[in-house]
Short mmCIF file of C-alpha atoms in Angstrom, two decimals:
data_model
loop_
_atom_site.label_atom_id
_atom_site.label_comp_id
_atom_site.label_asym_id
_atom_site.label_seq_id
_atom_site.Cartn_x
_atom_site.Cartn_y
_atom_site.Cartn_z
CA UNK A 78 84.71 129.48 86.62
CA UNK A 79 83.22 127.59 83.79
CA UNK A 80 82.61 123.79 84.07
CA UNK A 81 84.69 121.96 81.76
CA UNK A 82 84.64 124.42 79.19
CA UNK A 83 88.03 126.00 77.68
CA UNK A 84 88.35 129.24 75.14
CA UNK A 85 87.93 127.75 71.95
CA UNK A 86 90.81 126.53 70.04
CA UNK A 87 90.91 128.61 66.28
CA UNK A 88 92.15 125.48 64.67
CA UNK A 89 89.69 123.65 65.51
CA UNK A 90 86.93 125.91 63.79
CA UNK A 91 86.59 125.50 59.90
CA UNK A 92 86.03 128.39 57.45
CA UNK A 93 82.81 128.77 55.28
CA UNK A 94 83.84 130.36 51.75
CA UNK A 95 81.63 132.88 50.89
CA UNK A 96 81.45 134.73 54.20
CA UNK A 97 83.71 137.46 55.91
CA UNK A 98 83.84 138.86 59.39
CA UNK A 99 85.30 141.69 61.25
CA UNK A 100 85.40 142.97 64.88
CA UNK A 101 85.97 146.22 65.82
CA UNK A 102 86.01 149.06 68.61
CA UNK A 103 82.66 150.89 68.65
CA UNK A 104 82.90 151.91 72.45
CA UNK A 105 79.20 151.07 73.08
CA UNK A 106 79.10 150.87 76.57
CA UNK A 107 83.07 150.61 77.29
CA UNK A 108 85.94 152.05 76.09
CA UNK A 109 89.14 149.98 74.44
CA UNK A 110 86.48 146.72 73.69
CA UNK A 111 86.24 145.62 70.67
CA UNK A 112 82.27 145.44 70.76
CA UNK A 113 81.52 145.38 67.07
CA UNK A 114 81.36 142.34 64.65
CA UNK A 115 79.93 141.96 61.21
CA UNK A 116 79.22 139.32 59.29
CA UNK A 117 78.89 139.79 55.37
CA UNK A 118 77.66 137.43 52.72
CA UNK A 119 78.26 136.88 48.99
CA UNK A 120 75.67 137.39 46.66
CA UNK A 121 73.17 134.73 46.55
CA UNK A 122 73.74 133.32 50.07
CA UNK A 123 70.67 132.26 52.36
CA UNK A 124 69.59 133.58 55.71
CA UNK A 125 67.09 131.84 58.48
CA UNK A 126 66.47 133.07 61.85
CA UNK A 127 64.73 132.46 65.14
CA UNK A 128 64.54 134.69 67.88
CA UNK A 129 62.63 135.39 71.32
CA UNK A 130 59.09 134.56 72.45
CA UNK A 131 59.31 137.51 74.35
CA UNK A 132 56.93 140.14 73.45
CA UNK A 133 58.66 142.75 75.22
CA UNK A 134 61.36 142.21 72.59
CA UNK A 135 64.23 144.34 71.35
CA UNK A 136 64.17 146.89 68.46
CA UNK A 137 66.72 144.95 65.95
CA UNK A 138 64.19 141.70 66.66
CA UNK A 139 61.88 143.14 65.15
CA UNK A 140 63.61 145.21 62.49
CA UNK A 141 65.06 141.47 61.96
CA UNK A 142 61.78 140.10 62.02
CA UNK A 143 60.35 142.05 59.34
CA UNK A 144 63.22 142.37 57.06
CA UNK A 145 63.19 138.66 56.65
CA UNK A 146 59.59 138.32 56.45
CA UNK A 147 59.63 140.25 53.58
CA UNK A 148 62.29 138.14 51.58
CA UNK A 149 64.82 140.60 51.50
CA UNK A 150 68.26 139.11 50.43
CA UNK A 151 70.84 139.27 53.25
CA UNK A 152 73.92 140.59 53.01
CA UNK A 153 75.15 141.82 56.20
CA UNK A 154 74.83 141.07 59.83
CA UNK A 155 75.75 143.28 62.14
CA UNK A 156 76.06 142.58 66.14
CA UNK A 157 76.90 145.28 68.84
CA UNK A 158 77.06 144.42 72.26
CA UNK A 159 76.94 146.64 75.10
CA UNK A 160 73.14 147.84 74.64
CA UNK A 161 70.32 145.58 73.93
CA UNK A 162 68.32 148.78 72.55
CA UNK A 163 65.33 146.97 73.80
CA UNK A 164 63.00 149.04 76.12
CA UNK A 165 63.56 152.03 74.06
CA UNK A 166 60.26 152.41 72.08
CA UNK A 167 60.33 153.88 68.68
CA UNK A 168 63.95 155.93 69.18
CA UNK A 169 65.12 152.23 69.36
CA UNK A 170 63.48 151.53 66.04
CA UNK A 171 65.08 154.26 64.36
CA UNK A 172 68.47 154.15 66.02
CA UNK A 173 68.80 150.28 64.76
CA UNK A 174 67.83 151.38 61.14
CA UNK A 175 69.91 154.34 61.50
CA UNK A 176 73.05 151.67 61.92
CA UNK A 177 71.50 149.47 58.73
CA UNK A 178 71.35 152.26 56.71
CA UNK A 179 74.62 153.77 57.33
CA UNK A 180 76.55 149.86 56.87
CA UNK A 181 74.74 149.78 54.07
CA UNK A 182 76.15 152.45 52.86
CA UNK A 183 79.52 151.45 53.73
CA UNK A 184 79.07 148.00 52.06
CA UNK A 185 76.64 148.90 48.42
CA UNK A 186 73.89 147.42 50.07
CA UNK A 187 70.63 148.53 50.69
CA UNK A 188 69.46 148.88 54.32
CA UNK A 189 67.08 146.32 54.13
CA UNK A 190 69.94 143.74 53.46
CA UNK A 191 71.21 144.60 56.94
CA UNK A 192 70.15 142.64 59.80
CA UNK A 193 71.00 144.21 63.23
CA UNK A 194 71.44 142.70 66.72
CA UNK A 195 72.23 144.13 70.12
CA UNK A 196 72.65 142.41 73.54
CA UNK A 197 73.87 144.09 76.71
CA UNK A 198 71.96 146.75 79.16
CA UNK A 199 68.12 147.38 78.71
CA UNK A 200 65.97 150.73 78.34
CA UNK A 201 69.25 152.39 77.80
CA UNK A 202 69.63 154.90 74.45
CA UNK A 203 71.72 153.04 71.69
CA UNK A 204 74.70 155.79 70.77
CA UNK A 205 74.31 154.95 66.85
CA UNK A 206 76.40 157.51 66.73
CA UNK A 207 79.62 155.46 67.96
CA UNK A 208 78.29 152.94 65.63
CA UNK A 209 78.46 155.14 62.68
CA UNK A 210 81.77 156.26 63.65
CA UNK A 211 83.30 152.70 63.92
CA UNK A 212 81.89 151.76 60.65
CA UNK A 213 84.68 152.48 58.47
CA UNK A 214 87.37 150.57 60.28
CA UNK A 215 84.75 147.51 60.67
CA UNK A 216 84.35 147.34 57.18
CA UNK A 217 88.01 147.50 56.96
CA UNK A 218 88.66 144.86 58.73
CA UNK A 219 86.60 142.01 56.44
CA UNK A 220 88.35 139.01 56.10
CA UNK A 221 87.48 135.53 55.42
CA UNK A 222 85.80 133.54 57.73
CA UNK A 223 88.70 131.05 58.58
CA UNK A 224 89.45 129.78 62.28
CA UNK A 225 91.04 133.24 63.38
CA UNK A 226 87.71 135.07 62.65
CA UNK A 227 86.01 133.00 64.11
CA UNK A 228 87.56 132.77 67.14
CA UNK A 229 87.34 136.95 67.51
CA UNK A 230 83.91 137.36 66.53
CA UNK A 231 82.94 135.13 69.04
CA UNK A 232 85.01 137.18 72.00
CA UNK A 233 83.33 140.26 70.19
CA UNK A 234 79.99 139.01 71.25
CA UNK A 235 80.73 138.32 74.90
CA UNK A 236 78.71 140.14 77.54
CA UNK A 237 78.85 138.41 81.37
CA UNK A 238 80.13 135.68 79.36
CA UNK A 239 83.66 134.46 80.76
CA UNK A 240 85.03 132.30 77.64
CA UNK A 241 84.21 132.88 74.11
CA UNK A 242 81.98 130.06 72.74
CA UNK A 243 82.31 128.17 69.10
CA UNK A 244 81.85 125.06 67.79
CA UNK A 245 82.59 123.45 64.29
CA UNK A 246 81.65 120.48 62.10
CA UNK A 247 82.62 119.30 58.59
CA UNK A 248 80.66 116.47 57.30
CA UNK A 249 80.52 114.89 53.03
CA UNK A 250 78.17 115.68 50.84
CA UNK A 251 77.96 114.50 47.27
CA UNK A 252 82.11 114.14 47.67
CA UNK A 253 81.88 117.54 48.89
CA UNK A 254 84.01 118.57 51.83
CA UNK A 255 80.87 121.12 54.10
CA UNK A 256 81.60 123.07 56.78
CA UNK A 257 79.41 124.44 59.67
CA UNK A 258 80.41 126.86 62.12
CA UNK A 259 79.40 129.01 64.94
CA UNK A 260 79.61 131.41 67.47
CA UNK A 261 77.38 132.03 70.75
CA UNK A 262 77.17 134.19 73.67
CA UNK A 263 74.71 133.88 76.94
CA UNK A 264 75.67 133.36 80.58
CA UNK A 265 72.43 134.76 82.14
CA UNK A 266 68.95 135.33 81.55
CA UNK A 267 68.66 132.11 79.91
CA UNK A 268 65.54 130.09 79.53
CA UNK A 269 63.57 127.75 77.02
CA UNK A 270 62.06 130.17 74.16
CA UNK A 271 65.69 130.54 73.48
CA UNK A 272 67.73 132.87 75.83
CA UNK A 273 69.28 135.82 76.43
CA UNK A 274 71.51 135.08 73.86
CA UNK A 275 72.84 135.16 70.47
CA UNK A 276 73.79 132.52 67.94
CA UNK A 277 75.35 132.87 64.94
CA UNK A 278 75.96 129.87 62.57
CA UNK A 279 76.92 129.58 58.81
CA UNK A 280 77.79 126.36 56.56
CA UNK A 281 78.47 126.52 52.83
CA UNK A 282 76.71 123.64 52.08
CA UNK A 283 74.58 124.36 49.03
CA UNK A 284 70.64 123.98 49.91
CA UNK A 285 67.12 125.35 48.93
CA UNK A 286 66.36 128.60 50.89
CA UNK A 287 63.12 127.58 51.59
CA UNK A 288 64.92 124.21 53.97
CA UNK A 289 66.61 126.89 56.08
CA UNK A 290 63.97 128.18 58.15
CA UNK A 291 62.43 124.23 59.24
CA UNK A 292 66.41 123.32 59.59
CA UNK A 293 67.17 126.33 61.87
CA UNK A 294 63.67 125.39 63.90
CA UNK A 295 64.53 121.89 64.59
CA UNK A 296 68.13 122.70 65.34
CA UNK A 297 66.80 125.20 68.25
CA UNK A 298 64.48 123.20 69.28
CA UNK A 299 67.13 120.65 69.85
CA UNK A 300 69.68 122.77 71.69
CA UNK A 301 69.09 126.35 72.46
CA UNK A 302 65.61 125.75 73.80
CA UNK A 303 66.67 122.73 75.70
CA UNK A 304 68.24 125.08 78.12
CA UNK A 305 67.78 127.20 81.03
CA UNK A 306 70.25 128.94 83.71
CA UNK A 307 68.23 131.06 85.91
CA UNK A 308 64.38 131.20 84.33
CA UNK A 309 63.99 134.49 82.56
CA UNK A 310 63.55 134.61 79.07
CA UNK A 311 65.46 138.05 76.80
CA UNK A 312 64.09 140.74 75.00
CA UNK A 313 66.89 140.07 72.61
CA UNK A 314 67.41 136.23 71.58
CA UNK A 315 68.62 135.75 68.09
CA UNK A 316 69.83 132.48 66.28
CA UNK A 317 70.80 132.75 62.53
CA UNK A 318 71.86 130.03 60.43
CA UNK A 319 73.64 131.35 57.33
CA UNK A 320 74.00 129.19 54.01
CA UNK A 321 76.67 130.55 51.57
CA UNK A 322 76.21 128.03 48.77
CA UNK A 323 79.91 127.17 47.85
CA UNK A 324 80.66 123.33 48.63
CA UNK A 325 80.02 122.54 45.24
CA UNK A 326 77.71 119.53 45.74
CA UNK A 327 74.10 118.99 44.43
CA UNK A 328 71.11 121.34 45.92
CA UNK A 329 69.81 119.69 48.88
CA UNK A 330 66.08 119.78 48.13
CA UNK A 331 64.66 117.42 51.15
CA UNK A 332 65.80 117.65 54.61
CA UNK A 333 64.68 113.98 54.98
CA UNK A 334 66.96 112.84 51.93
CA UNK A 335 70.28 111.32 52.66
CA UNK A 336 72.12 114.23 52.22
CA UNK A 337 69.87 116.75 54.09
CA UNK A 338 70.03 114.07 57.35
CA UNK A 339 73.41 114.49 57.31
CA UNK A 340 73.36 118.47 57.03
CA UNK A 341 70.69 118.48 59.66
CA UNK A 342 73.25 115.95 61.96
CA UNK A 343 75.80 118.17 61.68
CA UNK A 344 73.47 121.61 62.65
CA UNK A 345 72.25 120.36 65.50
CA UNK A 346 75.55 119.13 66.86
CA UNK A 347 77.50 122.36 66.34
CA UNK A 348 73.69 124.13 68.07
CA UNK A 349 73.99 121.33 70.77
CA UNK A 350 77.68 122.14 71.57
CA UNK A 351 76.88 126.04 71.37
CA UNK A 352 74.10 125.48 74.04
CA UNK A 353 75.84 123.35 76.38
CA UNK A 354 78.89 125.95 76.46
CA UNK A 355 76.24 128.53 77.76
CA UNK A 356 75.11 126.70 80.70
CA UNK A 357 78.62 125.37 81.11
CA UNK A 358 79.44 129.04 81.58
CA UNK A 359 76.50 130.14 83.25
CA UNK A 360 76.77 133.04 85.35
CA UNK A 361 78.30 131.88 89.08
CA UNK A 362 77.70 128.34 87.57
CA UNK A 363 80.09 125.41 89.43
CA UNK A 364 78.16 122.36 88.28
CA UNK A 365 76.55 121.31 84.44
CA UNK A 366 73.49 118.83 85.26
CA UNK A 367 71.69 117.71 82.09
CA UNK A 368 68.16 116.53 83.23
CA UNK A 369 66.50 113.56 81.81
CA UNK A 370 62.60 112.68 82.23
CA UNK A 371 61.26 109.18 80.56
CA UNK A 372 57.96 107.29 80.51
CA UNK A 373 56.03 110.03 79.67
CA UNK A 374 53.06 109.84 77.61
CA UNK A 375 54.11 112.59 75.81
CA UNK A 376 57.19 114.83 75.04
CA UNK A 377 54.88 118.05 76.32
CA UNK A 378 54.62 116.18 79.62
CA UNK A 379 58.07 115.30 79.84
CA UNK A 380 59.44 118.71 79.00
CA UNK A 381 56.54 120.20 82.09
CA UNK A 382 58.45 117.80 84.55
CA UNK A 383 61.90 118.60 83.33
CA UNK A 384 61.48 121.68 83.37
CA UNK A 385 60.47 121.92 86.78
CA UNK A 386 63.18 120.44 88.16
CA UNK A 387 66.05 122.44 86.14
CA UNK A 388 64.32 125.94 86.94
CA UNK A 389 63.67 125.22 90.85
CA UNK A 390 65.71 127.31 92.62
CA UNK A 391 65.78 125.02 95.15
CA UNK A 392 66.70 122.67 93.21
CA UNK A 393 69.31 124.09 92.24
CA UNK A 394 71.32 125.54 95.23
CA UNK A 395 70.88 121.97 96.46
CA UNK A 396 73.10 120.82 93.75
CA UNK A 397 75.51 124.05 94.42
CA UNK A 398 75.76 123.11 98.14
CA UNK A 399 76.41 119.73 97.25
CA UNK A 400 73.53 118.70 99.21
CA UNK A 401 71.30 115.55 98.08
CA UNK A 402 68.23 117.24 99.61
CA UNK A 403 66.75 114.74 96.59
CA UNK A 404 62.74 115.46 97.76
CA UNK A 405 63.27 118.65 96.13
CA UNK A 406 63.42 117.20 93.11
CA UNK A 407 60.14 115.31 93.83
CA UNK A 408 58.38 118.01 94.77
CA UNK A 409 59.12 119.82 91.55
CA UNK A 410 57.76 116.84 89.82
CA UNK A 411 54.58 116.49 91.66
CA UNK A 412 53.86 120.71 90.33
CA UNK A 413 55.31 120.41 87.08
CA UNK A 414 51.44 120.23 85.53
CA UNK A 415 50.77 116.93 85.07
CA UNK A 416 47.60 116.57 86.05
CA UNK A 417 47.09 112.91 86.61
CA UNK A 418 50.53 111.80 87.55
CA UNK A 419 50.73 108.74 89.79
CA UNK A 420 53.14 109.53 92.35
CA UNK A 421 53.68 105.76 93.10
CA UNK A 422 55.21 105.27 89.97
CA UNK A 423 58.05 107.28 89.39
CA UNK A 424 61.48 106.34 89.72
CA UNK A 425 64.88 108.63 90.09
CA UNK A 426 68.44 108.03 89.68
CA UNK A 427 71.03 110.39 90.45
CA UNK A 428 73.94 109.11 87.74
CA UNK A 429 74.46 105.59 88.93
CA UNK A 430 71.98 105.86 91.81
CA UNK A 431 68.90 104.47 92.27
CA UNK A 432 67.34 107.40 94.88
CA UNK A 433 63.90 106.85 94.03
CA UNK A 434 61.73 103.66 93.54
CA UNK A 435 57.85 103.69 92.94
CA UNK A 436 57.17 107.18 94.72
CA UNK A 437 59.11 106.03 97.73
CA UNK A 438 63.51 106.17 98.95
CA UNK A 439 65.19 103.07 97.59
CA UNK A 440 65.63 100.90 99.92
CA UNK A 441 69.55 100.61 99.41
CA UNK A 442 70.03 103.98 98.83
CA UNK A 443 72.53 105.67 100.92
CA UNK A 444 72.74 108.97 101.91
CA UNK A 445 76.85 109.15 100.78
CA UNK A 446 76.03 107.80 97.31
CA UNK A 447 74.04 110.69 96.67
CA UNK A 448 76.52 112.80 98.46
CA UNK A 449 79.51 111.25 96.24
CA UNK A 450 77.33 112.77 92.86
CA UNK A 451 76.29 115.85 94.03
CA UNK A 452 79.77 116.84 94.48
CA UNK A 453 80.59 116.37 91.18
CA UNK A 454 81.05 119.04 88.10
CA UNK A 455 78.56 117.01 86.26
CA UNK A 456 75.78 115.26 87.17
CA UNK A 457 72.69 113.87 85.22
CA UNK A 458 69.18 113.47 86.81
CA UNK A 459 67.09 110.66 85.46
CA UNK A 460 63.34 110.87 86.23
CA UNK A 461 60.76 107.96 85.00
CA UNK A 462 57.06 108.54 84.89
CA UNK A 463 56.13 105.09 83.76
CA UNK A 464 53.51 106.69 81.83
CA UNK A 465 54.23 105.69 78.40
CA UNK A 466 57.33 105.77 76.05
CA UNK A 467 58.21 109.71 75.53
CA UNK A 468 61.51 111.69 76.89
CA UNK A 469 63.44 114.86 76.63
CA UNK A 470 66.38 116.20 77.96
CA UNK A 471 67.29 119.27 79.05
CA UNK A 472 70.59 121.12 80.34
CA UNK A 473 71.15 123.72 83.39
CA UNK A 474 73.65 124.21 85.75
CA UNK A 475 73.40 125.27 89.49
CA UNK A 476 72.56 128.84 91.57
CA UNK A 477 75.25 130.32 93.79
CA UNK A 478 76.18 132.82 95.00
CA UNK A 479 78.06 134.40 92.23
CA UNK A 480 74.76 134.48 90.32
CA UNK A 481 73.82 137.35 92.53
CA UNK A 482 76.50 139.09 92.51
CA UNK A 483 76.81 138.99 88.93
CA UNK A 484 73.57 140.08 88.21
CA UNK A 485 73.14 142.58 91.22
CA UNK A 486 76.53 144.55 90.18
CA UNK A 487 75.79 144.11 86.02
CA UNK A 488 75.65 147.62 85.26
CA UNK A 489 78.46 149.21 87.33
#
């Protein structure tokens, strides 16, 4: 079950003029699932992406890649699930143009307006011709982007995921009423260097094109690679931030101006929100545990340590057990890379508990405190370095046995 997370609520997600969506059957992997959403823009909308580190990556990454590279103007999105077409060499290339040209078609685009995406099963053939099929009725079924379509596109997305995932924000600008709103799927094979995943955000605030891209970067850098569930890092990560232009209010030409903090605010928290539902819904995940290192003399450092402890397995099915076998925790600290780190420094809380004090047990700590946390659905781990003023945080959740089974039985 997820922790503390609930199906979100389509009132509570606001629409962005100037975009439509639809969700439809395509029967990618599975029969009777609607496994098809697309996204299309008005003329004159903006489009920024980031996507995986993972060189192995999928054939719509890089189709995505290069079609924004080249400064095409983006029209469509269009997200199957079911098939990551990724491990399919160039047939995979050609398959995910195949479905660009063909929506294209549908829509009076040309294909190189058409951005694809696919998550679900690797080095399996992608049956473009389903997609093809489907088309029609998808197209069909634009409507705006209010709470309702929301809502669907992000069940649409879903792969081991158990709960759809949005998040909204509306925010002034210039007397302006702006929305921002998004969608997100992910449950496992999630890691920093974003995850297996897919993120799909759009606000109508009006704002140079060229502030996307460094407003999309900071807002993953802030959220969706803050995160990690099991280690591995996708052949098919995707995050899009779409800008339809309609609030009305004055271009926002400088993300460090008044009204492009407040845009920027509002990003992150929606990406933040997105995130954190992922490893709140992490596959076999009981417990959310956001991990906190300080006193570094760096972020870099701070991220090694953090790191560390959120990917140890370990670690981990400590936390699922409910067992404050703390040293692990330690010991993922002392490898975490930092080369000169004094040992007889660092300090560690566990929430309100002081576990750790200069490299050695607290002397009040008690063995039930740390029993009384651990058995919580949340729980934050504080780490100090006393090396200097830098800190990050990152979010994960626990290994149990679920997480096996999940991942053991994925494709039958």
């Amino acid at each position: 079950m997820p922790v503390n997370l609930a199906a979100p609520d389509p009132q509570s997600l606001f629409p962005v003029a100037g975009l439509r969506i639809a969700i439809a059957m395509g029967g990618i992997r599975k029969p009777n699932r609607r496994d098809l959403v697309l996204f299309a823009l008005d003329e004159g909308a903006a489009v920024a992406g980031v996507f995986t580190s993972n060189r192995f990556c999928a054939a719509p990454v890089q189709i995505c890649q290069r079609q924004l590279a080249a400064g095409h103007a983006i029209r469509a999105l269009l997200v199957n699930t079911g098939n990551a077409n990724a491990g399919t060499g160039a047939d995979g290339l050609v398959r995910a143009e195949r479905s660009c040209a063909a929506l294209a078609a549908q829509l009076g685009l040309d294909a190189q307006q058409v951005l694809p995406f696919s998550t679900g099963v690797i080095m399996e053939t992608l049956p473009v011709e389903r997609i093809e099929a489907a088309l029609p009725a998808l197209v069909a079924a634009l409507r705006p982007a209010d709470g309702a379509a929301w809502a669907e596109a992000a069940q649409g997305i879903m792969t081991t995921d158990t709960l759809p995932k949005a998040a909204s924000r509306q925010v002034s600008i210039g007397g302006r009423t702006v929305s921002v709103t998004g969608i997100s799927k992910g449950a496992g094979m999630i890691r920093p260097n974003m995850a297996t995943m897919l993120g799909f955000m759009a606000t109508d605030a009006v704002i140079a094109p060229a502030l996307l891209q460094p407003l999309l970067k900071e807002a993953a850098d802030l959220s969706f690679n803050r995160i990690t569930i099991d280690g591995d890092t996708s052949t098919n990560d995707s995050f899009m931030l779409m800008a339809t232009q309609r609030a009305g209010h004055a271009p926002i030409t400088a993300l460090d101006s008044p009204e492009g903090r407040t845009l920027r605010d509002a990003v992150v928290a929606v990406a933040q929100q997105l995130a954190q539902a992922i490893v709140r819904d992490g596959e076999g995940a009981t417990k959310f545990i956001t991990v906190t290192v300080e006193g570094g003399r760096n972020e870099a450092e701070c991220k090694l340590a953090a790191y560390a402890i959120a990917h140890s397995p370990l670690v981990k099915t400590a936390f699922f057990a409910s067992d404050p076998n703390l040293g692990r925790i330690l010991a993922a600290v002392g490898y975490a890379g930092i080369g000169d780190l004094d040992q007889n420094l660092i300090d560690l809380h566990l929430d309100d508990v002081h576990v750790v004090r200069a490299g050695g047990r607290h002397p009040d700590y008690r063995e039930e405190d740390g029993q009384r946390v651990m058995k919580q659905s949340e729980i934050t781990v504080r780490v100090h370095l006393h090396r200097g003023a830098a800190e990050t945080t990152v979010w994960t959740c626990d290994l149990s046995h679920d997480y096996v089974s999940i991942n053991a039985d994925y494709r039958s």
